Amino acid sequence: MSEQSATTEQLFWLTGNFAPIYEEFTDTQLKVTGSIPPELNGRYFRNGSNPPSGETAHWFLGSGMIHGVELANGQANWYRNRYVQTPLLADDAADPMDSLDDRTRSLANTHIIGHAGKILALEEGHWPFELSPTLETVGPYNYDGKLKGGMTAHPKICPETGELLFFYYSMTPPYMTYYRASADGELIQSEEIEVKGSTMVHDFNVTRNHIIFMDLPLVWNFENFTGGLPIQWSDDYGARLGVMPRDGTNKDVVWYDIDPCYVYHPMNAYEDGDDIIIDVCRLAHSMKAGVADVPPVLHRWVIHQAQGTVSEQQLDDRSVDFPRVPDSRIGLPYRYGYTAQFGDGPTASSFVKYDMQTGGSTTHELKNGRAGGEPVFVPAAGAIAEDDGYLLTYVYDPADNLSELIIMEASNMEQEPVARIHLPTRVPAGFHGSWIADPD
Ligand SMILES: [Fe+2]
């Protein structure tokens, strides 16, 4: 490989549709192909890394820009893209890796959720940033000062209790803290959890009664750090899953050794008697600075609590990530999981719907170089079947250098989208998003 192509490969996030855009649009005259299901009333928001200078040392280190579309009664009211206005964004020269102690200096670039009437832009090292429904930044949000650490970008809203379950990992002790917020947005639990060191803990798992932490060997190491993201694979750290009751404390955690690997994103987890099933997009241990050079593949872990063991099974051989299940199935037995599928390199070229009951799958292929991202499931009105609903995601079309919000029928996802909402800009490849429905 020439030096030129090695450099290009390392900096993929500055090229093609990974590169940032520089304008904040407000478009209320959106062209639509097909018809928008009239029961979709709310907003689809998606976050991503968008360095205002056009450069950043790592894909994960650009400032957060939210792309949003509001739908109502079969119409697309608007598209807006807005930076999350954090103190870090205002400070051009800052290295985000120097801003770990000030909880307000967030990139706010990884996810966006709605909980207890608040819209929160998330990153994993700082406080959430609250936004308005039209994407103006309200400010950092810390549960009336009760949130001492930050918040993971992957908190889970329990569909049965409405609680927000989350954690914060730190590069200094305590390395891990678990938090629980009530359905009405009050922080009701903070527990320090003992782990061996400072690792990157991007996500975790919840079930009806348990939390399952993933303590995996991607460690922070600032020795010889020259920029970018100072994380590296450790052959010595080991890999464990930690099971704790949702209202438990550190002394209740039971740790289970597993084969070393890394997981950015689980698809879902649930209980089956004493067993805990966890489906994950699992990376083999071949990584450079957190970016895999082998693709993630769907695996299932089964924690046999009665025997004290974990079994592991590969479920597919395709490269998939950004898995989602219906919000109503989080932590519960489920049938369908939806993912982006990757071709050569980091661009998602199709979507896969896994049927976990039959082991089958359905694919929606994007053709002609079109590229997608995380598919977000939204239930249809009065849905009974688990897949009675829609998948929403942005798709980039290189032919006109623009993006669309596409709406696919989840029960029929190999078909063309039922609606394509044409946007006035391309939406750079990004991270995670949510459908935030209007209140009933
Ligand atoms: Fe993530």
Short mmCIF file of C-alpha atoms and ligand atoms in Angstrom, two decimals:
data_model
loop_
_atom_site.label_atom_id
_atom_site.label_comp_id
_atom_site.label_asym_id
_atom_site.label_seq_id
_atom_site.Cartn_x
_atom_site.Cartn_y
_atom_site.Cartn_z
CA MET A 1 0.00 0.00 0.00
CA SER A 2 1.40 3.38 -0.92
CA GLU A 3 1.81 6.08 1.69
CA GLN A 4 -0.84 8.11 -0.14
CA SER A 5 -3.52 5.42 0.05
CA ALA A 6 -2.61 4.57 3.64
CA THR A 7 -3.17 8.21 4.58
CA THR A 8 -6.46 8.38 2.72
CA GLU A 9 -7.68 5.22 4.37
CA GLN A 10 -6.80 6.49 7.83
CA LEU A 11 -8.60 9.76 7.23
CA PHE A 12 -11.72 8.32 5.60
CA TRP A 13 -13.85 10.56 7.82
CA LEU A 14 -12.67 13.65 5.97
CA THR A 15 -13.55 12.39 2.50
CA GLY A 16 -16.64 11.65 0.42
CA ASN A 17 -19.86 11.76 2.41
CA PHE A 18 -17.97 11.45 5.69
CA ALA A 19 -16.65 14.99 5.22
CA PRO A 20 -18.44 17.73 7.16
CA ILE A 21 -20.85 20.29 5.73
CA TYR A 22 -20.61 23.96 6.59
CA GLU A 23 -24.09 25.43 6.30
CA GLU A 24 -27.04 25.23 8.67
CA PHE A 25 -30.22 24.87 6.57
CA THR A 26 -33.88 25.44 7.37
CA ASP A 27 -36.05 24.11 4.55
CA THR A 28 -39.85 24.15 4.84
CA GLN A 29 -40.53 23.29 1.17
CA LEU A 30 -39.36 19.70 1.02
CA LYS A 31 -40.07 17.62 -2.05
CA VAL A 32 -41.42 14.14 -1.31
CA THR A 33 -41.48 11.06 -3.51
CA GLY A 34 -44.14 8.55 -2.44
CA SER A 35 -46.37 9.17 0.55
CA ILE A 36 -45.48 9.77 4.17
CA PRO A 37 -47.54 7.57 6.52
CA PRO A 38 -49.94 10.02 8.20
CA GLU A 39 -49.51 8.36 11.61
CA LEU A 40 -45.90 9.54 11.80
CA ASN A 41 -46.20 12.67 13.90
CA GLY A 42 -42.96 13.81 15.44
CA ARG A 43 -39.34 14.35 14.57
CA TYR A 44 -36.50 12.15 13.39
CA PHE A 45 -33.19 13.43 14.70
CA ARG A 46 -29.75 12.05 13.99
CA ASN A 47 -26.40 13.09 15.39
CA GLY A 48 -22.94 12.95 13.84
CA SER A 49 -19.42 14.30 13.91
CA ASN A 50 -19.06 17.49 11.84
CA PRO A 51 -15.78 19.36 12.50
CA PRO A 52 -16.33 23.05 11.67
CA SER A 53 -12.71 23.44 10.59
CA GLY A 54 -13.12 20.57 8.13
CA GLU A 55 -10.48 18.56 9.94
CA THR A 56 -10.31 16.34 12.94
CA ALA A 57 -7.83 13.74 14.14
CA HIS A 58 -10.43 10.98 14.44
CA TRP A 59 -13.92 10.25 13.14
CA PHE A 60 -15.24 10.39 16.71
CA LEU A 61 -13.81 13.83 17.51
CA GLY A 62 -15.80 16.30 15.39
CA SER A 63 -18.43 18.60 16.90
CA GLY A 64 -21.98 17.28 16.96
CA MET A 65 -24.40 18.36 14.26
CA ILE A 66 -28.02 17.22 14.44
CA HIS A 67 -30.03 16.62 11.29
CA GLY A 68 -33.77 16.67 11.85
CA VAL A 69 -37.00 16.28 9.89
CA GLU A 70 -40.44 17.02 11.33
CA LEU A 71 -43.36 14.94 10.04
CA ALA A 72 -47.04 15.67 10.66
CA ASN A 73 -50.22 14.29 9.08
CA GLY A 74 -48.46 12.93 6.03
CA GLN A 75 -46.41 16.08 5.42
CA ALA A 76 -42.73 16.86 5.92
CA ASN A 77 -42.84 20.22 7.71
CA TRP A 78 -39.14 20.95 7.74
CA TYR A 79 -35.54 19.84 7.62
CA ARG A 80 -33.03 21.54 9.87
CA ASN A 81 -29.40 20.83 10.65
CA ARG A 82 -27.83 22.52 13.65
CA TYR A 83 -24.64 22.33 15.59
CA VAL A 84 -25.03 21.59 19.27
CA GLN A 85 -23.73 24.84 20.74
CA THR A 86 -21.25 23.67 23.37
CA PRO A 87 -18.29 25.59 24.86
CA LEU A 88 -16.01 23.27 22.92
CA LEU A 89 -17.63 24.26 19.61
CA ALA A 90 -17.00 27.90 20.47
CA ASP A 91 -13.30 27.19 21.06
CA ASP A 92 -11.81 26.45 17.63
CA ALA A 93 -8.33 25.66 18.82
CA ALA A 94 -9.34 23.19 21.52
CA ASP A 95 -8.30 19.56 21.44
CA PRO A 96 -11.33 17.61 22.69
CA MET A 97 -8.98 15.21 24.48
CA ASP A 98 -7.90 18.14 26.72
CA SER A 99 -11.48 18.78 27.82
CA LEU A 100 -12.28 15.73 29.84
CA ASP A 101 -12.61 17.32 33.29
CA ASP A 102 -15.05 20.06 32.41
CA ARG A 103 -18.39 18.29 31.99
CA THR A 104 -19.76 21.05 29.76
CA ARG A 105 -17.01 20.77 27.13
CA SER A 106 -18.79 18.08 25.16
CA LEU A 107 -18.57 17.26 21.49
CA ALA A 108 -22.24 16.22 21.87
CA ASN A 109 -21.84 14.28 18.64
CA THR A 110 -22.93 10.67 19.15
CA HIS A 111 -26.65 10.23 19.84
CA ILE A 112 -29.82 12.14 20.54
CA ILE A 113 -32.71 10.87 22.63
CA GLY A 114 -35.96 12.03 24.16
CA HIS A 115 -36.66 11.27 27.83
CA ALA A 116 -38.99 12.84 30.39
CA GLY A 117 -39.91 15.61 27.96
CA LYS A 118 -36.30 16.60 27.29
CA ILE A 119 -34.33 16.21 24.07
CA LEU A 120 -30.73 15.36 24.90
CA ALA A 121 -27.70 15.30 22.60
CA LEU A 122 -25.16 12.82 23.95
CA GLU A 123 -21.50 11.98 23.83
CA GLU A 124 -19.84 9.60 26.26
CA GLY A 125 -17.49 11.84 28.23
CA HIS A 126 -19.66 14.74 29.37
CA TRP A 127 -23.08 15.94 30.42
CA PRO A 128 -25.94 15.71 27.93
CA PHE A 129 -26.88 18.88 26.08
CA GLU A 130 -30.54 19.77 26.05
CA LEU A 131 -32.04 20.94 22.74
CA SER A 132 -35.37 22.43 21.78
CA PRO A 133 -37.69 20.58 19.36
CA THR A 134 -36.38 22.90 16.63
CA LEU A 135 -32.75 22.10 17.56
CA GLU A 136 -31.78 25.27 19.39
CA THR A 137 -29.32 24.47 22.16
CA VAL A 138 -30.75 25.00 25.64
CA GLY A 139 -27.57 24.03 27.50
CA PRO A 140 -25.85 21.30 29.50
CA TYR A 141 -28.17 19.08 31.51
CA ASN A 142 -27.09 17.49 34.79
CA TYR A 143 -30.23 16.51 36.72
CA ASP A 144 -30.19 19.52 39.04
CA GLY A 145 -26.51 18.98 39.76
CA LYS A 146 -26.97 15.34 40.78
CA LEU A 147 -25.13 13.93 37.78
CA LYS A 148 -21.49 14.12 38.85
CA GLY A 149 -20.09 12.17 35.90
CA GLY A 150 -21.12 12.24 32.28
CA MET A 151 -23.59 10.10 30.42
CA THR A 152 -22.92 7.31 27.95
CA ALA A 153 -24.21 7.99 24.45
CA HIS A 154 -26.19 4.75 24.75
CA PRO A 155 -28.56 5.04 27.71
CA LYS A 156 -31.58 2.73 27.60
CA ILE A 157 -35.18 3.71 28.20
CA CYS A 158 -36.99 0.79 29.81
CA PRO A 159 -40.23 0.32 27.87
CA GLU A 160 -41.95 -1.08 30.99
CA THR A 161 -40.93 1.43 33.67
CA GLY A 162 -39.96 4.45 31.56
CA GLU A 163 -36.70 4.71 33.51
CA LEU A 164 -33.51 5.91 31.84
CA LEU A 165 -30.68 3.51 32.68
CA PHE A 166 -27.14 4.66 31.95
CA PHE A 167 -23.54 4.75 33.04
CA TYR A 168 -20.44 6.88 32.76
CA TYR A 169 -16.94 5.59 32.28
CA SER A 170 -13.94 7.68 33.19
CA MET A 171 -10.23 7.69 32.48
CA THR A 172 -9.58 8.27 36.17
CA PRO A 173 -11.07 6.43 39.18
CA PRO A 174 -13.85 5.71 39.69
CA TYR A 175 -13.69 4.21 36.23
CA MET A 176 -17.35 3.27 36.06
CA THR A 177 -20.52 4.70 37.58
CA TYR A 178 -24.04 3.41 37.04
CA TYR A 179 -27.04 5.73 37.07
CA ARG A 180 -30.78 5.39 36.99
CA ALA A 181 -33.27 8.17 36.30
CA SER A 182 -37.00 7.82 36.91
CA ALA A 183 -39.60 8.11 34.16
CA ASP A 184 -40.19 11.72 35.15
CA GLY A 185 -36.52 12.57 34.84
CA GLU A 186 -35.22 12.49 38.39
CA LEU A 187 -31.80 10.96 39.05
CA ILE A 188 -32.57 8.30 41.66
CA GLN A 189 -29.47 6.10 41.75
CA SER A 190 -25.69 6.56 41.38
CA GLU A 191 -23.43 3.58 42.02
CA GLU A 192 -19.69 3.26 41.58
CA ILE A 193 -18.80 -0.01 39.85
CA GLU A 194 -15.33 -1.50 40.28
CA VAL A 195 -13.50 -2.42 37.10
CA LYS A 196 -9.80 -3.13 36.57
CA GLY A 197 -8.88 -0.05 34.59
CA SER A 198 -9.86 2.65 32.19
CA THR A 199 -11.34 1.16 29.06
CA MET A 200 -13.62 2.50 26.38
CA VAL A 201 -17.11 1.36 27.33
CA HIS A 202 -19.27 2.56 24.48
CA ASP A 203 -22.52 0.79 25.31
CA PHE A 204 -24.12 -1.68 27.71
CA ASN A 205 -27.13 -3.95 28.04
CA VAL A 206 -30.31 -3.98 30.04
CA THR A 207 -32.93 -6.66 30.62
CA ARG A 208 -36.16 -6.60 32.61
CA ASN A 209 -34.27 -7.13 35.88
CA HIS A 210 -30.57 -6.68 35.11
CA ILE A 211 -27.80 -4.47 33.81
CA ILE A 212 -24.98 -6.16 31.92
CA PHE A 213 -21.74 -4.19 31.69
CA MET A 214 -19.18 -5.00 29.01
CA ASP A 215 -15.63 -4.71 30.40
CA LEU A 216 -13.61 -5.22 27.21
CA PRO A 217 -9.91 -4.78 26.39
CA LEU A 218 -9.89 -1.48 24.53
CA VAL A 219 -7.85 0.56 27.00
CA TRP A 220 -7.03 4.24 27.21
CA ASN A 221 -3.32 4.86 26.93
CA PHE A 222 -1.90 8.36 26.79
CA GLU A 223 1.71 7.15 26.64
CA ASN A 224 3.31 8.29 23.40
CA PHE A 225 -0.01 9.89 22.48
CA THR A 226 0.39 12.03 19.39
CA GLY A 227 -3.22 12.92 18.63
CA GLY A 228 -6.41 11.24 17.59
CA LEU A 229 -7.95 8.80 20.00
CA PRO A 230 -5.55 7.23 22.52
CA ILE A 231 -7.15 3.82 22.79
CA GLN A 232 -5.57 0.51 22.03
CA TRP A 233 -6.24 -3.17 22.21
CA SER A 234 -4.74 -4.85 25.29
CA ASP A 235 -3.69 -8.50 25.20
CA ASP A 236 -3.58 -8.49 29.02
CA TYR A 237 -6.79 -6.81 30.14
CA GLY A 238 -9.14 -9.71 29.49
CA ALA A 239 -12.85 -9.47 28.71
CA ARG A 240 -15.81 -9.81 31.06
CA LEU A 241 -19.52 -9.29 31.32
CA GLY A 242 -20.83 -7.96 34.62
CA VAL A 243 -24.42 -8.79 35.60
CA MET A 244 -26.10 -6.62 38.24
CA PRO A 245 -29.70 -6.15 39.35
CA ARG A 246 -31.02 -2.86 37.98
CA ASP A 247 -31.28 -1.43 41.49
CA GLY A 248 -28.12 -3.21 42.68
CA THR A 249 -24.73 -1.99 43.84
CA ASN A 250 -21.12 -2.91 43.09
CA LYS A 251 -21.20 -5.82 45.54
CA ASP A 252 -24.03 -7.42 43.56
CA VAL A 253 -22.12 -7.53 40.26
CA VAL A 254 -21.28 -11.04 39.05
CA TRP A 255 -18.51 -11.06 36.47
CA TYR A 256 -18.21 -13.66 33.71
CA ASP A 257 -15.09 -14.09 31.59
CA ILE A 258 -15.59 -14.20 27.84
CA ASP A 259 -13.33 -14.55 24.81
CA PRO A 260 -11.59 -11.21 24.22
CA CYS A 261 -13.32 -9.06 21.62
CA TYR A 262 -14.80 -5.60 21.30
CA VAL A 263 -18.42 -4.56 20.94
CA TYR A 264 -19.47 -1.04 20.15
CA HIS A 265 -23.14 -1.91 19.82
CA PRO A 266 -25.35 -4.63 21.18
CA MET A 267 -28.60 -5.24 19.31
CA ASN A 268 -30.62 -6.22 22.37
CA ALA A 269 -30.60 -8.35 25.52
CA TYR A 270 -33.29 -10.24 27.44
CA GLU A 271 -33.88 -12.88 30.05
CA ASP A 272 -34.88 -16.48 29.38
CA GLY A 273 -35.37 -18.06 32.80
CA ASP A 274 -31.97 -17.86 34.49
CA ASP A 275 -30.19 -17.28 31.20
CA ILE A 276 -29.44 -13.85 29.79
CA ILE A 277 -29.33 -13.59 26.00
CA ILE A 278 -27.26 -10.78 24.47
CA ASP A 279 -26.99 -10.21 20.72
CA VAL A 280 -24.08 -8.02 19.68
CA CYS A 281 -22.15 -6.74 16.67
CA ARG A 282 -18.85 -8.28 17.73
CA LEU A 283 -15.43 -7.23 16.56
CA ALA A 284 -12.49 -9.57 16.62
CA HIS A 285 -9.51 -8.11 18.41
CA SER A 286 -7.87 -6.50 15.45
CA MET A 287 -8.25 -2.78 15.90
CA LYS A 288 -6.30 0.42 15.49
CA ALA A 289 -7.30 3.34 17.70
CA GLY A 290 -10.81 2.00 18.02
CA VAL A 291 -11.38 1.57 14.31
CA ALA A 292 -11.73 -2.07 13.35
CA ASP A 293 -9.75 -3.44 10.47
CA VAL A 294 -12.01 -6.47 10.47
CA PRO A 295 -15.74 -5.91 10.32
CA PRO A 296 -18.26 -6.48 13.10
CA VAL A 297 -20.38 -9.60 12.83
CA LEU A 298 -23.56 -10.58 14.68
CA HIS A 299 -22.94 -12.89 17.64
CA ARG A 300 -25.03 -14.17 20.53
CA TRP A 301 -23.79 -14.51 24.08
CA VAL A 302 -25.81 -16.59 26.51
CA ILE A 303 -24.97 -16.01 30.17
CA HIS A 304 -25.89 -19.18 32.03
CA GLN A 305 -26.22 -17.67 35.50
CA ALA A 306 -26.93 -21.04 37.13
CA GLN A 307 -23.74 -22.57 35.74
CA GLY A 308 -21.59 -19.44 35.91
CA THR A 309 -20.65 -19.70 32.23
CA VAL A 310 -21.11 -17.81 28.98
CA SER A 311 -21.54 -19.45 25.60
CA GLU A 312 -20.91 -17.61 22.36
CA GLN A 313 -22.31 -18.27 18.91
CA GLN A 314 -21.76 -16.49 15.62
CA LEU A 315 -25.15 -15.83 14.01
CA ASP A 316 -24.14 -14.47 10.61
CA ASP A 317 -21.05 -13.69 8.57
CA ARG A 318 -22.07 -10.34 7.10
CA SER A 319 -20.50 -7.10 8.25
CA VAL A 320 -23.23 -5.28 10.17
CA ASP A 321 -23.45 -2.58 12.82
CA PHE A 322 -25.72 0.22 14.06
CA PRO A 323 -28.26 -2.39 15.21
CA ARG A 324 -31.70 -1.31 16.41
CA VAL A 325 -34.81 -2.97 17.73
CA PRO A 326 -38.18 -1.33 18.38
CA ASP A 327 -37.96 0.91 21.44
CA SER A 328 -40.81 -1.16 22.89
CA ARG A 329 -38.63 -4.34 22.87
CA ILE A 330 -35.50 -2.96 24.57
CA GLY A 331 -34.42 -5.43 27.26
CA LEU A 332 -37.26 -7.80 26.39
CA PRO A 333 -37.62 -10.91 24.23
CA TYR A 334 -37.74 -9.75 20.62
CA ARG A 335 -38.02 -11.18 17.16
CA TYR A 336 -36.59 -8.59 14.77
CA GLY A 337 -33.36 -6.63 14.71
CA TYR A 338 -32.42 -4.07 12.06
CA THR A 339 -28.87 -3.15 11.06
CA ALA A 340 -26.83 -1.32 8.48
CA GLN A 341 -24.65 -3.59 6.37
CA PHE A 342 -21.23 -2.55 5.19
CA GLY A 343 -19.59 -3.35 1.89
CA ASP A 344 -15.97 -2.43 1.29
CA GLY A 345 -14.94 0.08 3.91
CA PRO A 346 -17.06 2.06 6.31
CA THR A 347 -19.99 2.89 4.00
CA ALA A 348 -23.34 1.19 4.63
CA SER A 349 -24.58 -0.22 1.32
CA SER A 350 -27.70 -2.01 2.54
CA PHE A 351 -29.92 -2.76 5.50
CA VAL A 352 -30.53 -6.17 7.03
CA LYS A 353 -33.57 -7.24 9.03
CA TYR A 354 -32.77 -10.27 11.16
CA ASP A 355 -35.53 -12.64 12.22
CA MET A 356 -34.11 -13.98 15.46
CA GLN A 357 -36.90 -16.56 15.70
CA THR A 358 -36.32 -18.30 12.35
CA GLY A 359 -32.70 -17.31 11.78
CA GLY A 360 -33.73 -15.77 8.46
CA SER A 361 -33.05 -12.28 7.20
CA THR A 362 -34.29 -9.75 4.66
CA THR A 363 -32.10 -7.24 2.86
CA HIS A 364 -32.78 -3.83 1.41
CA GLU A 365 -30.02 -3.01 -1.00
CA LEU A 366 -29.05 0.54 -1.80
CA LYS A 367 -27.92 0.71 -5.39
CA ASN A 368 -25.64 2.97 -7.44
CA GLY A 369 -23.35 3.92 -4.59
CA ARG A 370 -26.15 5.18 -2.35
CA ALA A 371 -25.17 4.96 1.31
CA GLY A 372 -27.23 4.62 4.47
CA GLY A 373 -26.82 4.51 8.22
CA GLU A 374 -28.57 3.30 11.36
CA PRO A 375 -32.21 2.31 10.67
CA VAL A 376 -34.57 3.58 13.36
CA PHE A 377 -37.83 1.67 13.86
CA VAL A 378 -41.10 3.54 14.40
CA PRO A 379 -44.28 1.55 15.10
CA ALA A 380 -47.36 1.93 12.92
CA ALA A 381 -50.53 3.22 14.54
CA GLY A 382 -52.24 0.37 16.41
CA ALA A 383 -49.44 -2.05 15.54
CA ILE A 384 -49.77 -5.61 16.83
CA ALA A 385 -47.03 -7.47 14.94
CA GLU A 386 -43.55 -6.50 16.12
CA ASP A 387 -42.50 -5.44 12.62
CA ASP A 388 -45.65 -3.46 11.85
CA GLY A 389 -43.97 -0.12 11.43
CA TYR A 390 -41.36 1.85 9.55
CA LEU A 391 -37.60 2.25 9.31
CA LEU A 392 -36.26 5.77 9.03
CA THR A 393 -32.75 6.70 7.99
CA TYR A 394 -30.84 9.18 5.87
CA VAL A 395 -29.51 7.94 2.55
CA TYR A 396 -26.83 9.74 0.57
CA ASP A 397 -26.94 9.71 -3.22
CA PRO A 398 -23.58 10.46 -4.87
CA ALA A 399 -25.32 11.11 -8.21
CA ASP A 400 -26.59 14.51 -7.03
CA ASN A 401 -24.49 14.83 -3.88
CA LEU A 402 -27.66 15.15 -1.77
CA SER A 403 -29.38 13.06 0.88
CA GLU A 404 -32.93 11.90 1.55
CA LEU A 405 -34.82 10.75 4.60
CA ILE A 406 -36.22 7.41 3.51
CA ILE A 407 -39.16 5.63 5.13
CA MET A 408 -39.31 1.88 4.57
CA GLU A 409 -42.02 -0.50 5.70
CA ALA A 410 -40.30 -2.79 8.19
CA SER A 411 -42.57 -5.72 7.29
CA ASN A 412 -41.78 -5.24 3.62
CA MET A 413 -38.33 -3.78 3.70
CA GLU A 414 -36.94 -5.37 0.54
CA GLN A 415 -39.39 -3.11 -1.36
CA GLU A 416 -38.74 0.48 -2.38
CA PRO A 417 -39.28 3.02 0.43
CA VAL A 418 -42.85 4.23 0.86
CA ALA A 419 -41.52 7.78 1.05
CA ARG A 420 -38.33 9.63 0.18
CA ILE A 421 -38.03 13.15 1.55
CA HIS A 422 -35.51 15.07 -0.50
CA LEU A 423 -33.20 17.30 1.51
CA PRO A 424 -31.43 20.49 0.41
CA THR A 425 -28.01 19.16 1.38
CA ARG A 426 -26.11 15.96 1.80
CA VAL A 427 -26.21 14.58 5.33
CA PRO A 428 -22.73 13.33 6.21
CA ALA A 429 -22.44 9.73 7.39
CA GLY A 430 -23.02 9.89 11.13
CA PHE A 431 -23.83 7.96 14.24
CA HIS A 432 -27.14 7.50 16.06
CA GLY A 433 -30.62 8.94 16.09
CA SER A 434 -34.13 8.66 17.45
CA TRP A 435 -37.71 9.14 16.47
CA ILE A 436 -39.23 11.45 19.05
CA ALA A 437 -42.98 11.19 18.67
CA ASP A 438 -45.30 14.04 19.55
CA PRO A 439 -46.92 13.53 22.95
CA ASP A 440 -50.27 11.70 22.70
FE FE B 1 -22.58 4.18 19.29
#
